[in-house]
PDB file of N, CA and C in Angstrom:
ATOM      1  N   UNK A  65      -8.011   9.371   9.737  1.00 98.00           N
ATOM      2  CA  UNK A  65      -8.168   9.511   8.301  1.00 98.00           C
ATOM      3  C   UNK A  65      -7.804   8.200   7.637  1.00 98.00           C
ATOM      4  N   UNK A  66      -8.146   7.891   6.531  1.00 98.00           N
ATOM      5  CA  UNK A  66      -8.139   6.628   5.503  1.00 98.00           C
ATOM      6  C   UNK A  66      -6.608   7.351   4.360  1.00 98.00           C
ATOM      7  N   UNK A  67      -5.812   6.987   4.409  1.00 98.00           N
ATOM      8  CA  UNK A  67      -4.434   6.424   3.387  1.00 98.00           C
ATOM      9  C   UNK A  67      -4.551   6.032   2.699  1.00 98.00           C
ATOM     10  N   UNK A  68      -4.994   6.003   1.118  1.00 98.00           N
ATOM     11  CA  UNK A  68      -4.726   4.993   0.163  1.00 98.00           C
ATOM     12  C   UNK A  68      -4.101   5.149  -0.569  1.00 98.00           C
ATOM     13  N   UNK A  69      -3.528   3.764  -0.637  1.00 98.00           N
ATOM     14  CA  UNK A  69      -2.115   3.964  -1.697  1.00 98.00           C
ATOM     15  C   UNK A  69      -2.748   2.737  -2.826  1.00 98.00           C
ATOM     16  N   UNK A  70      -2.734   3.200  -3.602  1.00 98.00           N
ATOM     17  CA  UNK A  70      -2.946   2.508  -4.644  1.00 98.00           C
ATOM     18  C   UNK A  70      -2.284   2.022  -6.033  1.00 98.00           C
ATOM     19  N   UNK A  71      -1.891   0.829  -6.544  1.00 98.00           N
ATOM     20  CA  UNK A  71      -0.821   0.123  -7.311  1.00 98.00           C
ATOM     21  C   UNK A  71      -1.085  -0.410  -8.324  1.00 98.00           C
ATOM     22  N   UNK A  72      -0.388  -0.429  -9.551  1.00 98.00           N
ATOM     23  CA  UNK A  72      -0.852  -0.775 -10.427  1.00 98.00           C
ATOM     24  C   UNK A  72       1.000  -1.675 -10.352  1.00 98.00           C
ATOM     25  N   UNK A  73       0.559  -2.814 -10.688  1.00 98.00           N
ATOM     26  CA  UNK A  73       2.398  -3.283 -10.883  1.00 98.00           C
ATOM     27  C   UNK A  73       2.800  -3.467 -11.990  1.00 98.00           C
ATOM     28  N   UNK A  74       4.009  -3.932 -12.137  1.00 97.00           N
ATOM     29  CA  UNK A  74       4.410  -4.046 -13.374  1.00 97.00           C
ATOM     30  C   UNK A  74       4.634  -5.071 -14.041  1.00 97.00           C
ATOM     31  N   UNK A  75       5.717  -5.955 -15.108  1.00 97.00           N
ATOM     32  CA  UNK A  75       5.644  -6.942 -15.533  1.00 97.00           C
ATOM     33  C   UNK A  75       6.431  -7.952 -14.847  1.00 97.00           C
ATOM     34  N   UNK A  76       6.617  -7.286 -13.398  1.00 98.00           N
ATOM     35  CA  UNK A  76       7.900  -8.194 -12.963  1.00 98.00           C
ATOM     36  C   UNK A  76       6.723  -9.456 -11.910  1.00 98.00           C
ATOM     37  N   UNK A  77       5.766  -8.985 -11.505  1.00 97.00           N
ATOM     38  CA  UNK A  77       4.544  -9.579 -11.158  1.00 97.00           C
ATOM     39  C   UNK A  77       4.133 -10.183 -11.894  1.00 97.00           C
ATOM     40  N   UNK A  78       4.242 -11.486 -11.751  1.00 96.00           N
ATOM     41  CA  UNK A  78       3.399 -12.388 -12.359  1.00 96.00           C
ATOM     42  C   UNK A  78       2.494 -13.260 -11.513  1.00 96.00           C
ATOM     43  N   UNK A  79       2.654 -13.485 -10.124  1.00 97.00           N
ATOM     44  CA  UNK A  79       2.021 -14.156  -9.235  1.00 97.00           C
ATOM     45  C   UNK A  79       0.915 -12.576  -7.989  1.00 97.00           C
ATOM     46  N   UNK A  80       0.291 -12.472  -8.454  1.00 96.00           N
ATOM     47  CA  UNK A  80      -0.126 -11.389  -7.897  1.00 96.00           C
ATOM     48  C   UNK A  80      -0.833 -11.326  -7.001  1.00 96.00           C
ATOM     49  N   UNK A  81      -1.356 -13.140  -6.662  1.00 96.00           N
ATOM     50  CA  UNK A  81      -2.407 -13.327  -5.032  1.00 96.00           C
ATOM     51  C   UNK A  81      -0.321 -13.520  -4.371  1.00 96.00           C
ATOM     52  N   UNK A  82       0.707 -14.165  -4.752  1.00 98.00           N
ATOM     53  CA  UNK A  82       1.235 -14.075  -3.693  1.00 98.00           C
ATOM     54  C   UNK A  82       2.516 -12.761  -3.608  1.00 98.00           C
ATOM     55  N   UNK A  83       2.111 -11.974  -4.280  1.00 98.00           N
ATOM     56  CA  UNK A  83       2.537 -10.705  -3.786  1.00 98.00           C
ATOM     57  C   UNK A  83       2.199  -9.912  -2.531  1.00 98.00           C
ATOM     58  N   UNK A  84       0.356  -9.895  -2.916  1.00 97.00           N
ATOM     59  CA  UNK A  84      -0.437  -9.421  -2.258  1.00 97.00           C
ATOM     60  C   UNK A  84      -0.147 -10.332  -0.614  1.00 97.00           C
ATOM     61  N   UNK A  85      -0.152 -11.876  -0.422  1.00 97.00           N
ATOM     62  CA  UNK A  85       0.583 -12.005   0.951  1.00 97.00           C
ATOM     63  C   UNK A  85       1.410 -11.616   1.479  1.00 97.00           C
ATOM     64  N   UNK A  86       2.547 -11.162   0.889  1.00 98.00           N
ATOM     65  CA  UNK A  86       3.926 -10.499   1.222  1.00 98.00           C
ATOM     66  C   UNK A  86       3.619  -9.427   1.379  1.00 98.00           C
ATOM     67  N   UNK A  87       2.872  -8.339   0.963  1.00 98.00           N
ATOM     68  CA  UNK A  87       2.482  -6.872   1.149  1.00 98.00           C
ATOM     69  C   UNK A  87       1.853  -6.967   1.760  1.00 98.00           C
ATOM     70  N   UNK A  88       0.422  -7.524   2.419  1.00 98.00           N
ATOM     71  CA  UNK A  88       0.216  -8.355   3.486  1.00 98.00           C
ATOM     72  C   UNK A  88       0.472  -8.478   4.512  1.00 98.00           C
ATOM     73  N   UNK A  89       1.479  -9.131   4.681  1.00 98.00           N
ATOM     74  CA  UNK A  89       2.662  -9.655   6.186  1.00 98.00           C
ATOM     75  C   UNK A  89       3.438  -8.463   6.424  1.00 98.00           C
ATOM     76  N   UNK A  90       3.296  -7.289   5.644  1.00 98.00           N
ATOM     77  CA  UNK A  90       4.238  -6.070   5.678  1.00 98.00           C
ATOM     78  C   UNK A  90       3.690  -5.196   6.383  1.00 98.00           C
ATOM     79  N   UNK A  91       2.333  -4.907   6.225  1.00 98.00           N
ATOM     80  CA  UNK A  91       1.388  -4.266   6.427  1.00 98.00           C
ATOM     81  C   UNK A  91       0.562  -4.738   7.486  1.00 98.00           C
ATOM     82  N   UNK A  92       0.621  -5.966   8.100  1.00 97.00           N
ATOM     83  CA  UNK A  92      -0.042  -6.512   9.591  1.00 97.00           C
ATOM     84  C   UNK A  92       0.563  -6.044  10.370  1.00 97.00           C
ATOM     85  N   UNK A  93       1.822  -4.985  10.821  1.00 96.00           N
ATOM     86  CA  UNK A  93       2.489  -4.242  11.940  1.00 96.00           C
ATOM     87  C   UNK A  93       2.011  -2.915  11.864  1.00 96.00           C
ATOM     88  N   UNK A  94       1.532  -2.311  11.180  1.00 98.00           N
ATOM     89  CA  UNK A  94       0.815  -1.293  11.036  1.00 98.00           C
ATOM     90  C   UNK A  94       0.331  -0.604  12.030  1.00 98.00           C
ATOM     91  N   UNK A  95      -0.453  -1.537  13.006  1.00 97.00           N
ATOM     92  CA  UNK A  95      -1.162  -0.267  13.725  1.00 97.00           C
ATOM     93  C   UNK A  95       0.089  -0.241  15.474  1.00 97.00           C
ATOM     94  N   UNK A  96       1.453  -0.551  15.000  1.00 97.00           N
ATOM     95  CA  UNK A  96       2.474  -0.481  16.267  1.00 97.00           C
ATOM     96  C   UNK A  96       3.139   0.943  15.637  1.00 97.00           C
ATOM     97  N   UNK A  97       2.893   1.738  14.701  1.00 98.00           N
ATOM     98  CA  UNK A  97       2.952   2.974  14.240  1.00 98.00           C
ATOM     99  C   UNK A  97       2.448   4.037  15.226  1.00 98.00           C
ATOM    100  N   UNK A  98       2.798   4.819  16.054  1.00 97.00           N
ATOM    101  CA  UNK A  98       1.863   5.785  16.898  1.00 97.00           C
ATOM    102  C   UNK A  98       1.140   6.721  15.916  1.00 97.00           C
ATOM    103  N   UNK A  99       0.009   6.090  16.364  1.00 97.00           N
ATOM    104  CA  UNK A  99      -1.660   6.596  15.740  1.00 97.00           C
ATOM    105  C   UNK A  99      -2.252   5.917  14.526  1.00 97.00           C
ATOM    106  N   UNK A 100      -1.325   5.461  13.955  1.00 98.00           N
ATOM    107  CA  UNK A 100      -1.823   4.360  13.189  1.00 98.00           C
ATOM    108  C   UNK A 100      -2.957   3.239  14.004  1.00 98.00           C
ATOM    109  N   UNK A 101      -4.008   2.653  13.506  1.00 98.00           N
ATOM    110  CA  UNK A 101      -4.882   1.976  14.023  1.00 98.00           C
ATOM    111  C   UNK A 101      -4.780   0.937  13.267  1.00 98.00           C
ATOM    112  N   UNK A 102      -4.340   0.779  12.022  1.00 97.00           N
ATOM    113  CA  UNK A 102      -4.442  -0.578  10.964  1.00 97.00           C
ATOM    114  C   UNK A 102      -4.625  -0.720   9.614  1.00 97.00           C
ATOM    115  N   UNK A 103      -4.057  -1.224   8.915  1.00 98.00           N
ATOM    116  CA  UNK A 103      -4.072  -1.478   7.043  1.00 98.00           C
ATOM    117  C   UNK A 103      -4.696  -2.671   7.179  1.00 98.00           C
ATOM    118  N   UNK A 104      -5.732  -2.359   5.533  1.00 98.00           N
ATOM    119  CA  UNK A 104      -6.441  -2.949   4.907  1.00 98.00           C
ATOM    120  C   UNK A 104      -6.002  -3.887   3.622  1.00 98.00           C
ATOM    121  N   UNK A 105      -5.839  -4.734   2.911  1.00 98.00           N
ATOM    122  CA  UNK A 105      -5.937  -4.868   1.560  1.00 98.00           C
ATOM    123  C   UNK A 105      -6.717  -4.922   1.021  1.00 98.00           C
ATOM    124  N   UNK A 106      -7.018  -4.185  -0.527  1.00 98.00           N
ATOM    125  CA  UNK A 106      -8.053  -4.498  -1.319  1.00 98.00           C
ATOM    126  C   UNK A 106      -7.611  -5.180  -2.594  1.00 98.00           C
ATOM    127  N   UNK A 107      -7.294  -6.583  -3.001  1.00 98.00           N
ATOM    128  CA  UNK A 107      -7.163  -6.525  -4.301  1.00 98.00           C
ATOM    129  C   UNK A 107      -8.002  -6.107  -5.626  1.00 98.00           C
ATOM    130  N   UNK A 108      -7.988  -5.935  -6.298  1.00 97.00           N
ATOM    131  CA  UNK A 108      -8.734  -5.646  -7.761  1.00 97.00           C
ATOM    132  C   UNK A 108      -9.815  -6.883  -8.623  1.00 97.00           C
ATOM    133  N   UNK A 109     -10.982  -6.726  -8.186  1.00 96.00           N
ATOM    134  CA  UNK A 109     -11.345  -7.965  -9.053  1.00 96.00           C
ATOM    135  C   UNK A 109     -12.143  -8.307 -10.109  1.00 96.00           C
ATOM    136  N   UNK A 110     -11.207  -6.801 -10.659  1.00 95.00           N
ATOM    137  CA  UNK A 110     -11.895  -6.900 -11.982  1.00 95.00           C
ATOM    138  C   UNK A 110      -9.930  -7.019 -12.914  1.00 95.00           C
ATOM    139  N   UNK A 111     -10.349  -8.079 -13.986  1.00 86.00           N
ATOM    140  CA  UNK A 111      -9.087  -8.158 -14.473  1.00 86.00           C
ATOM    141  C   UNK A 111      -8.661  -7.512 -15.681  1.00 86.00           C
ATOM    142  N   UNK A 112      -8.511  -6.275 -15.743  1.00 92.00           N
ATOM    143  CA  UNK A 112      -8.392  -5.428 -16.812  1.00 92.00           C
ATOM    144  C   UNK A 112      -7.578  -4.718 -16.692  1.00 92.00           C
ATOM    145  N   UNK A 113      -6.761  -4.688 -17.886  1.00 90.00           N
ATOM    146  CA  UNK A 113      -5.992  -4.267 -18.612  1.00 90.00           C
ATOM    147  C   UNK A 113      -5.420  -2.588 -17.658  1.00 90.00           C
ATOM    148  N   UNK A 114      -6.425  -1.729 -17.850  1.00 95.00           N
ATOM    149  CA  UNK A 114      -6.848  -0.211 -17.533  1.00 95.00           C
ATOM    150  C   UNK A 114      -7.213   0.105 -16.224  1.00 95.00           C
ATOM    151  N   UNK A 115      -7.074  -1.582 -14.879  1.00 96.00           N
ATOM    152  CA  UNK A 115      -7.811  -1.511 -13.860  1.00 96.00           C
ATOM    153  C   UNK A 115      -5.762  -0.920 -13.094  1.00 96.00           C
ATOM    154  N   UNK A 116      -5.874  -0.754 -12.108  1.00 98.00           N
ATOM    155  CA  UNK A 116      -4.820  -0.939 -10.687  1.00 98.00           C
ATOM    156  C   UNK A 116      -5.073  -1.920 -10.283  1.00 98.00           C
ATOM    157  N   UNK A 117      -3.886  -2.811  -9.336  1.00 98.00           N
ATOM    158  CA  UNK A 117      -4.229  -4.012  -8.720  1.00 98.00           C
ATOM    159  C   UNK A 117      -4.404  -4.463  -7.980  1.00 98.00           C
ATOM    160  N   UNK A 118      -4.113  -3.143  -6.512  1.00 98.00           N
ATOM    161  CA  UNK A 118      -4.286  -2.959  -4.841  1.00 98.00           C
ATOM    162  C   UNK A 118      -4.517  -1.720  -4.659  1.00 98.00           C
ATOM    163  N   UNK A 119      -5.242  -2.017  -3.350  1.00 98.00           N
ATOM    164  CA  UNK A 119      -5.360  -0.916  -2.796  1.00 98.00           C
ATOM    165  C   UNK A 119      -5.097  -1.224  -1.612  1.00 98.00           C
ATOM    166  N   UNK A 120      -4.333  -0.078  -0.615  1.00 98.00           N
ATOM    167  CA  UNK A 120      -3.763  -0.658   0.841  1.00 98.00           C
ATOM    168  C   UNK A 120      -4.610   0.609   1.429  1.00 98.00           C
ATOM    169  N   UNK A 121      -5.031   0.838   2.256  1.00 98.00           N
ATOM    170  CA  UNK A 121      -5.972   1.590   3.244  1.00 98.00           C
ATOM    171  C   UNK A 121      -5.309   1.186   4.601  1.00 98.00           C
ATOM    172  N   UNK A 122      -4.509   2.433   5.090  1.00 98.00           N
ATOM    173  CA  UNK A 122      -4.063   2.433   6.494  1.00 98.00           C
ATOM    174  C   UNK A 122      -4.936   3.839   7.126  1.00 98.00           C
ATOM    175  N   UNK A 123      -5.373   3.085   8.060  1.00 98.00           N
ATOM    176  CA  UNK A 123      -5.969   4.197   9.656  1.00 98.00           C
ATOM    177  C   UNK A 123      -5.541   4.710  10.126  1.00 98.00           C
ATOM    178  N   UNK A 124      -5.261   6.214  10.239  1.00 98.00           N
ATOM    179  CA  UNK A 124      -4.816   6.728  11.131  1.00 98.00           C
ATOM    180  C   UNK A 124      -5.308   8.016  11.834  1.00 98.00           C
ATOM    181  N   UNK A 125      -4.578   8.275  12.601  1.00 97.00           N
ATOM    182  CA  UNK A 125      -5.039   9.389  12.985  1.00 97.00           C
ATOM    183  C   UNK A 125      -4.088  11.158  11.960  1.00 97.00           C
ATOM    184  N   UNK A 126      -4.777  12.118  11.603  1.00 96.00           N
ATOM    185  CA  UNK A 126      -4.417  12.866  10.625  1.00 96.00           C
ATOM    186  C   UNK A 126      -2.822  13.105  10.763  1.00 96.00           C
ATOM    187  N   UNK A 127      -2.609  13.261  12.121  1.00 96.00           N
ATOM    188  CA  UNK A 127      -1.375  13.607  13.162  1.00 96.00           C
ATOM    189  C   UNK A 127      -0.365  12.734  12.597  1.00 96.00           C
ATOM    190  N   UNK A 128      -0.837  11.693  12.479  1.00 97.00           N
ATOM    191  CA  UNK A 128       0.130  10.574  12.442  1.00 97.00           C
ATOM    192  C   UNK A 128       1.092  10.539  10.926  1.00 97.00           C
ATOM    193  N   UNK A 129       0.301  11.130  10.036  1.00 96.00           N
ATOM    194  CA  UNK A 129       0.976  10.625   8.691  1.00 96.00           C
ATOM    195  C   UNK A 129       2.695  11.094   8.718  1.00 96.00           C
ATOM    196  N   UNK A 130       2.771  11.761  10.164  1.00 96.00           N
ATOM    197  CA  UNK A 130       4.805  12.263   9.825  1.00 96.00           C
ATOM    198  C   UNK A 130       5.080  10.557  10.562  1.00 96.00           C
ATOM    199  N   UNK A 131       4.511  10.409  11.098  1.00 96.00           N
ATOM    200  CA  UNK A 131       4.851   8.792  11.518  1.00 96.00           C
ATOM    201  C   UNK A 131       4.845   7.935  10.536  1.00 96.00           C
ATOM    202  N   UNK A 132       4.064   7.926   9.851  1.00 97.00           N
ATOM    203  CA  UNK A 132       3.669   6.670   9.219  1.00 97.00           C
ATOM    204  C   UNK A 132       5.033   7.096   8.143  1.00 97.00           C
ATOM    205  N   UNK A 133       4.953   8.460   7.432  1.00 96.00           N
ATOM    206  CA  UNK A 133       6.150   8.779   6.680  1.00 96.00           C
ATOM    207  C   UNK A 133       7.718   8.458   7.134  1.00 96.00           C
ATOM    208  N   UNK A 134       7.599   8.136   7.979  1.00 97.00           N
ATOM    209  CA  UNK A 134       9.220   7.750   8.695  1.00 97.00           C
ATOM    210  C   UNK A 134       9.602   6.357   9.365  1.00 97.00           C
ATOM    211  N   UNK A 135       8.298   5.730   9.209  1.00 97.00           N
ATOM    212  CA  UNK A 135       7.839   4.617   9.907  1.00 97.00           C
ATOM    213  C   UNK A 135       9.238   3.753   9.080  1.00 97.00           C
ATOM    214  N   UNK A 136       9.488   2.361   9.424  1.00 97.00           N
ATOM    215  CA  UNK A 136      10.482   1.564   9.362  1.00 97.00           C
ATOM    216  C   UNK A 136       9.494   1.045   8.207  1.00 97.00           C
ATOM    217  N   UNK A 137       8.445   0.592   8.574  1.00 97.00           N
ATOM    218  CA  UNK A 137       6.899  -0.099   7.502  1.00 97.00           C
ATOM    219  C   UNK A 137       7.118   0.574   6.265  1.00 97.00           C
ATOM    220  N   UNK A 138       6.726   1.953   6.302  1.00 97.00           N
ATOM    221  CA  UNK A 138       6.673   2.846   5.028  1.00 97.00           C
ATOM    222  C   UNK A 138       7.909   2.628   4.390  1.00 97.00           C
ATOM    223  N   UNK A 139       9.294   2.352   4.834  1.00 97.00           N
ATOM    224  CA  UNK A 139      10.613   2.643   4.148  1.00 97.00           C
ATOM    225  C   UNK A 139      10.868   1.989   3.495  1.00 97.00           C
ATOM    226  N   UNK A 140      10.554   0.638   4.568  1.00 97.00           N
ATOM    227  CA  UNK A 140      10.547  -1.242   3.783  1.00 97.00           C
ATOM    228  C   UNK A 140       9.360  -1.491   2.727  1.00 97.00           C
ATOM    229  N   UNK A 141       8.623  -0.899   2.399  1.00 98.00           N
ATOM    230  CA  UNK A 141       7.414  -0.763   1.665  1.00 98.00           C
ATOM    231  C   UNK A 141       8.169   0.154   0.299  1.00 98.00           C
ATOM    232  N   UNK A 142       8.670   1.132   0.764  1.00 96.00           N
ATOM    233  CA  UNK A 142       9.542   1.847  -0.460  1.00 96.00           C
ATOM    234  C   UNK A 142      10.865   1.304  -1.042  1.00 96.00           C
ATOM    235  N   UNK A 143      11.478   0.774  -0.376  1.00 97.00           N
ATOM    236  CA  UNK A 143      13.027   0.175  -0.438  1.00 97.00           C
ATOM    237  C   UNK A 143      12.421  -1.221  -1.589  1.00 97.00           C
ATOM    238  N   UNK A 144      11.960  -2.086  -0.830  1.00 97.00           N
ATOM    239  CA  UNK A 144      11.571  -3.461  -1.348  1.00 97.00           C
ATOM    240  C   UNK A 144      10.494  -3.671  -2.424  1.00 97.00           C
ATOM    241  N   UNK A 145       9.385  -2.779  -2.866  1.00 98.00           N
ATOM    242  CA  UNK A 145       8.628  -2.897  -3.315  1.00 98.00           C
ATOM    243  C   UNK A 145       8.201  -2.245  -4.136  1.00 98.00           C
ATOM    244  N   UNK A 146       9.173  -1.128  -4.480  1.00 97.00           N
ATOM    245  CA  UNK A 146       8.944   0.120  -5.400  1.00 97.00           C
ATOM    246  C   UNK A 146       9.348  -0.296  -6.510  1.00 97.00           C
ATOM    247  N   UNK A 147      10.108  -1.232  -7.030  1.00 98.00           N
ATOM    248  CA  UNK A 147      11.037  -2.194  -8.052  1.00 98.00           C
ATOM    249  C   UNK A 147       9.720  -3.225  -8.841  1.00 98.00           C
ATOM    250  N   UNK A 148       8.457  -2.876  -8.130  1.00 98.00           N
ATOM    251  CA  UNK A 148       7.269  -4.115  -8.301  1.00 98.00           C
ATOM    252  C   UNK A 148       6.252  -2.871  -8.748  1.00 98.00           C
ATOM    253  N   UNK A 149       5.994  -1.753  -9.100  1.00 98.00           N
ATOM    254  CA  UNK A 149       5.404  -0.785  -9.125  1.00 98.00           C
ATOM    255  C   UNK A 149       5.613   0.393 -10.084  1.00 98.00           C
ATOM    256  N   UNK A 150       4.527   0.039 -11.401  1.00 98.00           N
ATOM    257  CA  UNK A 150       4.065   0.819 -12.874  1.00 98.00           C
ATOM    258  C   UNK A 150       4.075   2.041 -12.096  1.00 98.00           C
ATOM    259  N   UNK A 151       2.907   1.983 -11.741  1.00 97.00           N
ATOM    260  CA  UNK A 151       2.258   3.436 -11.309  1.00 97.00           C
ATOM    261  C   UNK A 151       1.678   3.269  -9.811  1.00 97.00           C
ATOM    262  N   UNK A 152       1.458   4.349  -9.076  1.00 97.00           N
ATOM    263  CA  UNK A 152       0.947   4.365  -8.019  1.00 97.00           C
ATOM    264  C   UNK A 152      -0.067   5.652  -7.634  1.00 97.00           C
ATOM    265  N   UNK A 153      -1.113   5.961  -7.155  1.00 98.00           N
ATOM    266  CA  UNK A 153      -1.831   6.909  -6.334  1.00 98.00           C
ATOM    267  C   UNK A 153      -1.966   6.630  -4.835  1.00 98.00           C
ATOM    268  N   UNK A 154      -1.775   7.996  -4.514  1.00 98.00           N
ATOM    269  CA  UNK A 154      -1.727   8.467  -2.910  1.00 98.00           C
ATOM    270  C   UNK A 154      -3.168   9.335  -3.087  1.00 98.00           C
ATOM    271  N   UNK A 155      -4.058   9.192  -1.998  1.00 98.00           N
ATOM    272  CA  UNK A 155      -5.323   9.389  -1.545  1.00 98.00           C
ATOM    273  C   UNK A 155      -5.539   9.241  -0.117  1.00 98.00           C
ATOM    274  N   UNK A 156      -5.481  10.825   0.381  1.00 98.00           N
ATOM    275  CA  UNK A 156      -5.707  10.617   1.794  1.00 98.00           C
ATOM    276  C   UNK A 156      -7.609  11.239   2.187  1.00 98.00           C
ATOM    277  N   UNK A 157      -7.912  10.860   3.073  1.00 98.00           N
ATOM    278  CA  UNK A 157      -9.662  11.200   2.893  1.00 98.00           C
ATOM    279  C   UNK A 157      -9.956  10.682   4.441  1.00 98.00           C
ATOM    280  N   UNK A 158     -11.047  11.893   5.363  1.00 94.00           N
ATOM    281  CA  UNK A 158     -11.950  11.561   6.563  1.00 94.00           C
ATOM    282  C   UNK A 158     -12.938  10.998   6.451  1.00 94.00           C
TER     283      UNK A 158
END
């Protein structure tokens, strides 16, 4: 199944291509998750106001999401990066 988590950040972002490397480099261990296969980035490239500003798309297998939920990735993704984050949507889809 396809994961998307999707971000809109907040004002503490001001450099937002080098966020997106750091979320990035976070998200390249991804598929050492059992059943995880791999994350995507999508940035946003449309620059509006009303748009979100990523989208992360991780692979997995359906099984997997208690993994990915407990994963060390997911925690450090919540711990470190939730402080950088307006709003967010969760979208899971086959």
């Amino acid at each position: 199944m396809k994961h998307h988590i999707i971000v809109k950040y907040n004002a503490l972002v001001t450099d937002k291509p080098a966020m997106e490397q750091k979320i990035a480099a976070l998200f390249s261990s991804a598929s050492q998750i059992p059943g995880v296969s791999g994350a995507a980035l999508y940035p946003n490239c449309v620059p509006l106001e009303n748009r979100f500003d990523l989208m992360i798309v991780v692979e997995m297998e359906k099984e997997a999401l208690e993994n990915w939920n407990k994963s060390a990735l997911h925690l450090q993704w919540k711990e470190e990066y939730g402080k950088y984050i307006l709003s967010k949507a969760i979208f899971d889809c086959e």
